[in-house]
Coordinates of C-alpha atoms in Angstrom, one line a residue:
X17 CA -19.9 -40.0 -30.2
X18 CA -22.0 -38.1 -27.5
X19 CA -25.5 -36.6 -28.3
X20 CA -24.2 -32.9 -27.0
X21 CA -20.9 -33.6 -29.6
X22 CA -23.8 -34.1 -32.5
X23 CA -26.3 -31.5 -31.6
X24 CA -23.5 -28.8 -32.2
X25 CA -24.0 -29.9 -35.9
X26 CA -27.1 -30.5 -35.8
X27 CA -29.4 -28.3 -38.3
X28 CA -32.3 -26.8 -37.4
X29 CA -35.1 -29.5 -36.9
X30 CA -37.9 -29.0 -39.9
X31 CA -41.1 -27.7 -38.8
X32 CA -43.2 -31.2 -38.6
X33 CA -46.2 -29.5 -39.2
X34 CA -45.2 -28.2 -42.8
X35 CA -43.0 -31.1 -44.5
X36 CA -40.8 -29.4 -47.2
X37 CA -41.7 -31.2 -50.3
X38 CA -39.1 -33.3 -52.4
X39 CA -38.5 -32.9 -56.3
X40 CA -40.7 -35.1 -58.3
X41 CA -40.9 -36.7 -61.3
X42 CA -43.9 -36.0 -63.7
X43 CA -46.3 -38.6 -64.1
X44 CA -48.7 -39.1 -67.0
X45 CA -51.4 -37.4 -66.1
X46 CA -49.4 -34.4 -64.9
X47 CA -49.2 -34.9 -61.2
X48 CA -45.8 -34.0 -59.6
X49 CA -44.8 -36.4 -58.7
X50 CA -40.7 -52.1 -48.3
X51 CA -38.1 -57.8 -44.4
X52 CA -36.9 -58.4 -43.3
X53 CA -35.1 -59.8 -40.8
X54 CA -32.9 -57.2 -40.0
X55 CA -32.4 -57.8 -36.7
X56 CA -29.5 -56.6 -34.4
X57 CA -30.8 -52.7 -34.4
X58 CA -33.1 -50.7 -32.4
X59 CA -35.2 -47.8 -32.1
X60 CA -37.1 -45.9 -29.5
X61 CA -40.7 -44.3 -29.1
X62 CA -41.9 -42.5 -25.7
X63 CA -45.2 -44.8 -24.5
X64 CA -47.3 -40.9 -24.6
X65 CA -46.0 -40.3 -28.1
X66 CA -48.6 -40.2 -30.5
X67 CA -48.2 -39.2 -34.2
X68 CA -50.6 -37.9 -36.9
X69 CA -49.4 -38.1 -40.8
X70 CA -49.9 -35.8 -43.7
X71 CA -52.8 -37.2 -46.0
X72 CA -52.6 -35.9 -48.8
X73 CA -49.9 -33.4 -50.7
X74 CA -51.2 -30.4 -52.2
X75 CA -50.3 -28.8 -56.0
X76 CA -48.4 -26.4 -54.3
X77 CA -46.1 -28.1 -52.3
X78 CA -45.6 -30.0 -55.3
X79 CA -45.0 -27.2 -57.3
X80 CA -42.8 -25.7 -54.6
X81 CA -40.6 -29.4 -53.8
X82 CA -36.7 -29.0 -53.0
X83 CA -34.1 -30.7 -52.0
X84 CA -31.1 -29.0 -50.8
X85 CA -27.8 -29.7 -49.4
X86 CA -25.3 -27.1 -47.8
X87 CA -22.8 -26.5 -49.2
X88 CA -19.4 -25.2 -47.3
X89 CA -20.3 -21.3 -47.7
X90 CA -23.6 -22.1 -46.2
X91 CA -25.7 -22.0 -50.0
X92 CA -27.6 -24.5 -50.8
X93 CA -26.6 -27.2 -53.3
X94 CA -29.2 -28.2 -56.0
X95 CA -27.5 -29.9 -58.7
X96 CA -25.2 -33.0 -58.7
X97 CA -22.5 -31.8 -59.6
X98 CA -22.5 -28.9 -56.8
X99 CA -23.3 -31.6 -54.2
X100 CA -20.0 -33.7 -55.7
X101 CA -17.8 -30.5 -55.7
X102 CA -19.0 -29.8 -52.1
X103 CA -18.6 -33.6 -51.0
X104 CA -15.5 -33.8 -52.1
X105 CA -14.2 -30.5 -50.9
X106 CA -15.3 -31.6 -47.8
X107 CA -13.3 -35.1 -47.9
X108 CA -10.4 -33.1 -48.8
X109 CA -10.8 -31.2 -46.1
X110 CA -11.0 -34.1 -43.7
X111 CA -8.2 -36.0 -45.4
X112 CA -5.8 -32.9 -44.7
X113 CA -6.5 -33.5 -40.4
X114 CA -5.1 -37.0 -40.8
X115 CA -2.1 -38.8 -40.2
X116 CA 0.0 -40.5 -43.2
X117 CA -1.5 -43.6 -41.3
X118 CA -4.9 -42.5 -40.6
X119 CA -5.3 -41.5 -44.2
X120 CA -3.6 -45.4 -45.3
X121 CA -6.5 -46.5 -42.5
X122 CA -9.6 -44.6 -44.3
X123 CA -8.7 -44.9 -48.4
X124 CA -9.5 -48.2 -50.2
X125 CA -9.5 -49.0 -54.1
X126 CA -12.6 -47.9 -55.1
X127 CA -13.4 -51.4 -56.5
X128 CA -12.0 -52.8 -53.5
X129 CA -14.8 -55.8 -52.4
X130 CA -14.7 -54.9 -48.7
X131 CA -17.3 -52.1 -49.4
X132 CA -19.7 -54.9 -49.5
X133 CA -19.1 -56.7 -46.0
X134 CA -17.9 -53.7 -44.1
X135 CA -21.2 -51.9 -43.4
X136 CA -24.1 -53.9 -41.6
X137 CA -27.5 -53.7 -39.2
X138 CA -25.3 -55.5 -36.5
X139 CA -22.7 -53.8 -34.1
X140 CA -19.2 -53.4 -35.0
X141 CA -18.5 -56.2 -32.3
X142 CA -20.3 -59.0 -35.2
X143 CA -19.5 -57.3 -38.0
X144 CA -15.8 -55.0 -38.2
X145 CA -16.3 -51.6 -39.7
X146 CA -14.1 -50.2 -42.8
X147 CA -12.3 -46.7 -41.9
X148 CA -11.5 -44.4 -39.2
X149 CA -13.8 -44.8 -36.0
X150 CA -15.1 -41.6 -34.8
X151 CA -14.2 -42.3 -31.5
X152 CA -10.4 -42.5 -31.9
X153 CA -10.6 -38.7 -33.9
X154 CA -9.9 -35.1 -32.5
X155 CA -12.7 -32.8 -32.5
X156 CA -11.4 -31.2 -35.4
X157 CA -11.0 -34.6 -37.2
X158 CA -14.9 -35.6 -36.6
X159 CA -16.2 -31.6 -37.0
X160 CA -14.5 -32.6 -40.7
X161 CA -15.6 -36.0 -41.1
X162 CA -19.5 -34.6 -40.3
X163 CA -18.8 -32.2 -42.8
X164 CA -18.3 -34.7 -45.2
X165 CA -22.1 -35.7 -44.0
X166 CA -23.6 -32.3 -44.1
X167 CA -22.0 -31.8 -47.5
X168 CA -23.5 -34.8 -49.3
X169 CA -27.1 -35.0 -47.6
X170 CA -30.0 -32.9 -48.0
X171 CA -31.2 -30.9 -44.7
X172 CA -34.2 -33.6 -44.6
X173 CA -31.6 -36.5 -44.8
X174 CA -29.0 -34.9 -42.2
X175 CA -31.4 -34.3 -39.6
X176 CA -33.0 -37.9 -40.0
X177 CA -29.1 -39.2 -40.0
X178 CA -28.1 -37.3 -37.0
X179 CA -31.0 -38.2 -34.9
X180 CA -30.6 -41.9 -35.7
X181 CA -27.2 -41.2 -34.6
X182 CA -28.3 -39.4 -31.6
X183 CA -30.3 -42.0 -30.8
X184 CA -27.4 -44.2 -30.5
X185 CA -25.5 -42.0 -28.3
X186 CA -28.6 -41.7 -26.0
X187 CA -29.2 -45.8 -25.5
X188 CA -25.3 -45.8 -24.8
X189 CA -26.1 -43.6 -21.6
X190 CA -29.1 -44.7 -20.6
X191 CA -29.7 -48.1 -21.6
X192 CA -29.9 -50.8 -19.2
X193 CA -27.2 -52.5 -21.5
X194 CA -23.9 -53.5 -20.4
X195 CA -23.2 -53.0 -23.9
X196 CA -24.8 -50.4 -25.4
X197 CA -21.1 -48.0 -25.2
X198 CA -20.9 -50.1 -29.2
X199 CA -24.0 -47.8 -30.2
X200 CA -22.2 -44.7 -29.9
X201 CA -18.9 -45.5 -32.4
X202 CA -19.2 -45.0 -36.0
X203 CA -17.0 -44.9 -39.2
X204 CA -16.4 -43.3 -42.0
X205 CA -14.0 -45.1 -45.5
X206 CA -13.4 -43.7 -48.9
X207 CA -13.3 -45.8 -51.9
X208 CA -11.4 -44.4 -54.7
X209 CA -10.0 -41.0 -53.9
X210 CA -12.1 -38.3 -53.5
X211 CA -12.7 -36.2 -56.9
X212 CA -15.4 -34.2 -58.3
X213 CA -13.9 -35.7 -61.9
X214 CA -14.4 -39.6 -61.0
X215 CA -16.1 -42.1 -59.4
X216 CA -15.2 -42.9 -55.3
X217 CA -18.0 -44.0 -52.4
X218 CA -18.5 -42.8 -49.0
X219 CA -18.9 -45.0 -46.5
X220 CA -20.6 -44.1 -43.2
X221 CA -22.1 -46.1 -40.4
X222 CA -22.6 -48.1 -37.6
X223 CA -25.0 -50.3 -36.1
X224 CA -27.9 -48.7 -37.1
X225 CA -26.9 -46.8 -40.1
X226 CA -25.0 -47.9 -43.3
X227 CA -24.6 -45.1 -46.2
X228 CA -23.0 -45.9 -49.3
X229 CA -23.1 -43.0 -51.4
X230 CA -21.2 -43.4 -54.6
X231 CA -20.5 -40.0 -56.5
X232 CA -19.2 -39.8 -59.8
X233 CA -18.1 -36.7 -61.2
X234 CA -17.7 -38.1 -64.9
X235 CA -21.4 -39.1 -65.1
X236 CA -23.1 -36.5 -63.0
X237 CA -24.5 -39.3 -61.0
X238 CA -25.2 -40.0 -57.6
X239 CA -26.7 -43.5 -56.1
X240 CA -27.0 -44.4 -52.1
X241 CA -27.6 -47.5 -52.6
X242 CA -27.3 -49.7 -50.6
X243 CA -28.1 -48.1 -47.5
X244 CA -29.5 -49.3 -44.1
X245 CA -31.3 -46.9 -42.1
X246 CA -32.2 -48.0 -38.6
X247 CA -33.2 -46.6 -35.3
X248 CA -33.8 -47.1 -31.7
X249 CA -35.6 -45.3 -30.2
X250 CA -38.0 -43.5 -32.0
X251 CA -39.0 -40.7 -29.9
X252 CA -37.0 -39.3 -27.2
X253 CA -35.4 -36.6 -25.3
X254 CA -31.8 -35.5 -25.2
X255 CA -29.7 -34.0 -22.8
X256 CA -30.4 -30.4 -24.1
X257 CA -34.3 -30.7 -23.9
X258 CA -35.2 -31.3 -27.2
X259 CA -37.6 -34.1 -28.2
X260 CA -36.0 -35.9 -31.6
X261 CA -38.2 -38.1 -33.6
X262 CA -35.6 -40.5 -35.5
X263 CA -38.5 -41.7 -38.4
X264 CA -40.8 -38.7 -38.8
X265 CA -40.7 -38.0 -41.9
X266 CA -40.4 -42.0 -42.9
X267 CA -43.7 -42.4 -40.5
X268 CA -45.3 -39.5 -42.5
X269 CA -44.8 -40.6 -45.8
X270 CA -45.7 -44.3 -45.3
X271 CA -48.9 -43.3 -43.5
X272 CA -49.7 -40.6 -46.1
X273 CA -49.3 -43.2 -48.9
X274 CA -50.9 -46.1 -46.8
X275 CA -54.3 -43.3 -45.7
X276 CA -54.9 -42.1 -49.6
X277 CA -55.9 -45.7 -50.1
X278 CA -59.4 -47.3 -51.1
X279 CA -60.3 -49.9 -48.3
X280 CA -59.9 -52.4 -51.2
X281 CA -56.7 -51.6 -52.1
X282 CA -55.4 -51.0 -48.1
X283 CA -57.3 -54.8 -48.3
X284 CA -54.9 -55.9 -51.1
X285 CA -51.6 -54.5 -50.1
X286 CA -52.0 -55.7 -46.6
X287 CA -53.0 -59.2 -47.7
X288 CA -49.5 -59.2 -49.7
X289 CA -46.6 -61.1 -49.3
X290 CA -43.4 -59.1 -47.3
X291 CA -39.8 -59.7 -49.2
X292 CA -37.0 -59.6 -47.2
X293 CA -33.3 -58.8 -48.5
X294 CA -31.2 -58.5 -45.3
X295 CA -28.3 -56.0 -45.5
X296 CA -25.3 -58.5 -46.6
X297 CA -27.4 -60.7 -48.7
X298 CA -26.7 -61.1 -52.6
X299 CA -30.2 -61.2 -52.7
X300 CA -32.9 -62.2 -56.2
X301 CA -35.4 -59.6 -55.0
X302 CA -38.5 -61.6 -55.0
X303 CA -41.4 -59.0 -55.8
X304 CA -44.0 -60.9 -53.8
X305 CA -47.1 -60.1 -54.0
X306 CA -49.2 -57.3 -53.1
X307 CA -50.5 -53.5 -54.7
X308 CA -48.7 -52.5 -57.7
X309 CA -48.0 -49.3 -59.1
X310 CA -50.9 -49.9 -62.0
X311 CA -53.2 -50.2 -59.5
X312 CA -52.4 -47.1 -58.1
X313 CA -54.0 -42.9 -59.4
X314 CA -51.8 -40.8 -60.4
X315 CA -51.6 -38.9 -56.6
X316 CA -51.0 -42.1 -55.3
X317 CA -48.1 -42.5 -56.8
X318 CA -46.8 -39.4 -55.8
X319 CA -47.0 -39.9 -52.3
X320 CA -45.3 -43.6 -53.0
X321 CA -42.4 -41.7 -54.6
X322 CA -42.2 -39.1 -51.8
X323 CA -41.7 -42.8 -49.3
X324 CA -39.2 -44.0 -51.6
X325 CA -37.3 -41.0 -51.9
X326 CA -36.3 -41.1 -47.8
X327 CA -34.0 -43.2 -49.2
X328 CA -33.2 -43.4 -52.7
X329 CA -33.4 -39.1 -52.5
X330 CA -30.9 -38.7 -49.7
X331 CA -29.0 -35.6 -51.7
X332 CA -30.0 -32.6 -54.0
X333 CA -32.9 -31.7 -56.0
X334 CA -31.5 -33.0 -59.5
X335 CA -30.0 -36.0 -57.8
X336 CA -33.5 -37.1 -56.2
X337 CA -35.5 -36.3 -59.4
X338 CA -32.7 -38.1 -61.5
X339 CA -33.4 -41.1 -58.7
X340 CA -37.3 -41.4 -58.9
X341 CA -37.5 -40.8 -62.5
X342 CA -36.0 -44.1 -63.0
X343 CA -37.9 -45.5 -60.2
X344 CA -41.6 -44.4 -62.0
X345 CA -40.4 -45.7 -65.0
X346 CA -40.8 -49.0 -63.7
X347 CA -43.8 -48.3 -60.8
X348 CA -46.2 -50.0 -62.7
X349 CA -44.4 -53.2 -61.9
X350 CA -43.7 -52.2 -58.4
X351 CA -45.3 -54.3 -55.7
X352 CA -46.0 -53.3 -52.4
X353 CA -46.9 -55.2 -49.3
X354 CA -47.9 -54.1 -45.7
X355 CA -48.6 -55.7 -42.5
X356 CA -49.0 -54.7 -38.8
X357 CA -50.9 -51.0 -37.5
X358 CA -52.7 -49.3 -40.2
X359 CA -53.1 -45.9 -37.9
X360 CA -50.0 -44.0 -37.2
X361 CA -50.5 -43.9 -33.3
X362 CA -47.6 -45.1 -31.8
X363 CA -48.4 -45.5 -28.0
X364 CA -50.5 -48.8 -29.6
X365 CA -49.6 -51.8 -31.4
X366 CA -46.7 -53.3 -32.5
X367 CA -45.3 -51.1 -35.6
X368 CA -45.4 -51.1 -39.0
X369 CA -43.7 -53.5 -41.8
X370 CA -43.9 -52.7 -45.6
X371 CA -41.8 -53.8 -48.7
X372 CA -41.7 -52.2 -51.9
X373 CA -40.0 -54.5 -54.4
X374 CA -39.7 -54.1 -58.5
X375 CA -37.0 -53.5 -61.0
X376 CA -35.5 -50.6 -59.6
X377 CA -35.9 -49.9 -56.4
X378 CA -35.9 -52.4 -53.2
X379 CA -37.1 -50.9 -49.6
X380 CA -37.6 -53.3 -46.6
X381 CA -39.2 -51.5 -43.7
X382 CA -39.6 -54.0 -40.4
X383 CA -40.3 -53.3 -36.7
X384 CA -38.2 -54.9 -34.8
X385 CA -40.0 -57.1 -31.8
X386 CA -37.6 -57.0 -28.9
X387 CA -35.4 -54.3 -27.6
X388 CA -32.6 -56.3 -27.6
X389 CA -31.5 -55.6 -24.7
X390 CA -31.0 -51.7 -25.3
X391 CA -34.0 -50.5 -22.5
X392 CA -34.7 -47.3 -20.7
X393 CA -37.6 -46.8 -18.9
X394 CA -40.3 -44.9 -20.1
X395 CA -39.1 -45.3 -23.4
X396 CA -40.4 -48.1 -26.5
X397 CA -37.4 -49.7 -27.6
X398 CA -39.0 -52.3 -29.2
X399 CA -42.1 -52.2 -32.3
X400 CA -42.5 -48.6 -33.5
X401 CA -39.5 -47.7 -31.2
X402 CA -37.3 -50.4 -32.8
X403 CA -37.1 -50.4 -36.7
X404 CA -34.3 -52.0 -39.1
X405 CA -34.8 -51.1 -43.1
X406 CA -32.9 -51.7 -46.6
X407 CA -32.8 -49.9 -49.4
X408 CA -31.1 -51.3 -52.9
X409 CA -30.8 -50.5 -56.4
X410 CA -31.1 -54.2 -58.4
X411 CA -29.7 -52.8 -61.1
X412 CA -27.1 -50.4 -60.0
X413 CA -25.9 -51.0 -56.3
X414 CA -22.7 -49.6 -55.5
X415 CA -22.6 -47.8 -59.1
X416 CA -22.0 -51.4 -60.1
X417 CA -18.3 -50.9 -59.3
X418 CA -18.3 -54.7 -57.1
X419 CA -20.5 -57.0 -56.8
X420 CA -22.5 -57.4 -53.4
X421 CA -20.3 -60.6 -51.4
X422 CA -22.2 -63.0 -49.1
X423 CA -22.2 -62.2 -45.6
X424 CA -20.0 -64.7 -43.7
X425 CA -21.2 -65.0 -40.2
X426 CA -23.6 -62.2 -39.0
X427 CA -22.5 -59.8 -41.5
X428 CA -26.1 -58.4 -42.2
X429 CA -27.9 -61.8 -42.0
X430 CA -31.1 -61.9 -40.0
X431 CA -31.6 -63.3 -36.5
X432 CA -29.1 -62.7 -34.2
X433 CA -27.0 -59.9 -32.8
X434 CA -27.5 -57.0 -31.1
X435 CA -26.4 -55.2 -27.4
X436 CA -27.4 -57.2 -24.5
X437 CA -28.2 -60.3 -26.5

């Protein structure tokens, strides 16, 4: 996959300046509404960029929050259920381009255990992919499979996907790497046939990305996790001109959240203890210690909701409020820790690590030291350029169809792994 392939389905970039608010839950008071060591991915940041986040979100964006997805006339999805009927409209679609033995090569039983060691933070040459690489497809065959992508994901969540994927495809040309080519291949598996009527998972990813999006028709539901989002690097320029930034809206919200702080309680979350729960690990998801949700106003834990919702609020309006309602009904138990820069300037430092641990909802965020051996001059490939992160649902990951296997090897275990290493 070649960055002038994705650009052609690329959305429009959002304005960075004016972050189009998420759907949020409503807290008590009325207001609208994080390890690891996930090594073996990487991220980049140009050494002039510097970045300044949002502070504070105002009653109107609030007021004013959606989520959309597109669906295949071009509309805008808002509900669930529109999102599955696009999603799997759009599977269809891709099935339909396949061989009798690329379609054998992409289905699996939807309870079929693989789904747990077939995605990874490692490259596919540790840790094999389910599905049909990108790579070995016709144009029409990955225009369809990216369809599938655009279909399920909100603009917000596409254009952070396809820049993380871009991002890939520019350290496999330019990186110093002999082995950097593995960056640019990703797949795509189905478990369970697609239907808007019953439950089946989408599959995506490569080394730094793992979706699992599980849609089921029969419950109106939609959960992503688990899903790795990664990047290297962080800022850079592709071959058409334009400057991508792979994490700005995760940098925004995490600096928003971590500046509407007291001094004592930045002093208490960054005192904290970090959890790490590696992609591939069963995991108990320790809850550390750090700031809770009860120690947090009512604003404050809107802006902790809008972090969380970069990856537990990946689709539609009704699926991300669905999400974070569940989430806040537990926040006051949540604990989050933080360690490393507390200014969002990233020509200085090292980057940023935060967890965000409690009973239903499980981010790691770490900065990865080291660019493992994916560099190109003038650009950070390690720190703020180089970032590996975990979401999971302890209660419901993969729609509790299978239960998450033990890595063998380096399937998603930390240390090890990565191009050039």
């Amino acid at each position: 996959m070649h960055t002038n392939f994705l650009s052609r389905f690329r959305r429009p970039a959002a304005d960075s300046s004016v972050r189009r608010a998420r759907p949020l839950t409503t807290l008590a008071a009325g207001v609208a509404l994080m390890s690891i060591a996930l090594t073996g991915c990487a991220t980049t940041v140009e050494a002039t960029s510097t970045a300044t986040p949002t502070t504070s979100v105002s009653a109107s964006a609030s007021a004013a929050a959606t989520t959309t997805t597109t669906d295949s006339d071009g509309t805008s999805a808002t509900t669930t259920a529109e999102t599955i009927a696009d999603t799997t409209a759009a599977a269809e679609a891709f099935l339909a381009t396949l061989s009798d033995e690329q379609r054998d090569a992409v289905l699996y039983a939807y309870d079929d255990e693989t789904k747990t060691t077939s995605w990874s933070n490692f490259p596919i040459t540790f840790v094999e992919r389910a599905g049909l690489n990108l790579a070995d497809l016709t144009d029409e065959q990955k225009t369809a499979a990216l369809k599938v992508l655009e279909s399920l994901l909100s603009d917000e969540a596409y254009e952070t996907v396809s820049n993380i994927m871009a991002g890939d495809s520019y350290l496999s040309e330019y990186s110093s790497s002999t082995d950097a080519d593995v960056l640019g291949q990703y797949y795509i598996a189905f478990f369970g046939d697609p239907s808007d009527t019953t439950a089946f998972e989408v599959q995506f990813g490569g080394h730094h990305l793992g979706i699992n999006a599980t849609l089921d028709g029969s419950t109106d539901a939609i959960t992503f996790a688990p899903t790795h989002l990664g990047m290297q690097p962080a800022d850079f320029t592709d071959d058409s001109g334009t400057e991508i930034q792979s994490f700005q809206y995760i940098y925004s919200d995490a600096f928003a959240f971590f500046d509407s702080l007291t001094t004592e309680q930045q002093a208490t979350l960054t005192s904290g203890d970090l959890t790490m729960c590696a992609p591939g690990d069963t995991c108990d998801y320790p809850s550390g210690s750090g700031l809770t949700g009860a120690d947090l106003t009512d604003e404050q834990k809107q802006l902790l909701l809008n972090l969380i919702a970069n990856w537990a609020g990946m689709a539609d309006e009704q699926t991300t409020a669905d999400a974070l309602a569940k989430i806040e009904a537990t926040l006051d138990t949540t604990v989050i820790a933080w360690s490393g820069e507390t200014v969002y300037d990233m020509t200085t430092g090292n980057g940023i690590n935060f967890s965000i641990s409690g009973p239903n909802v499980y981010i790691a965020f770490q900065a990865q030291q080291g660019s493992a051996g994916a560099d190109v001059d003038g650009v950070t490939t390690s720190g703020w350029g180089h970032v590996h992160t975990i979401y999971r649902d302890p209660t419901n990951d993969y729609a509790n169809s299978v239960t998450q296997q033990a890595a063998t090897g380096m399937a998603g275990g930390p240390g090890g792994g990565a191009p050039g290493a």
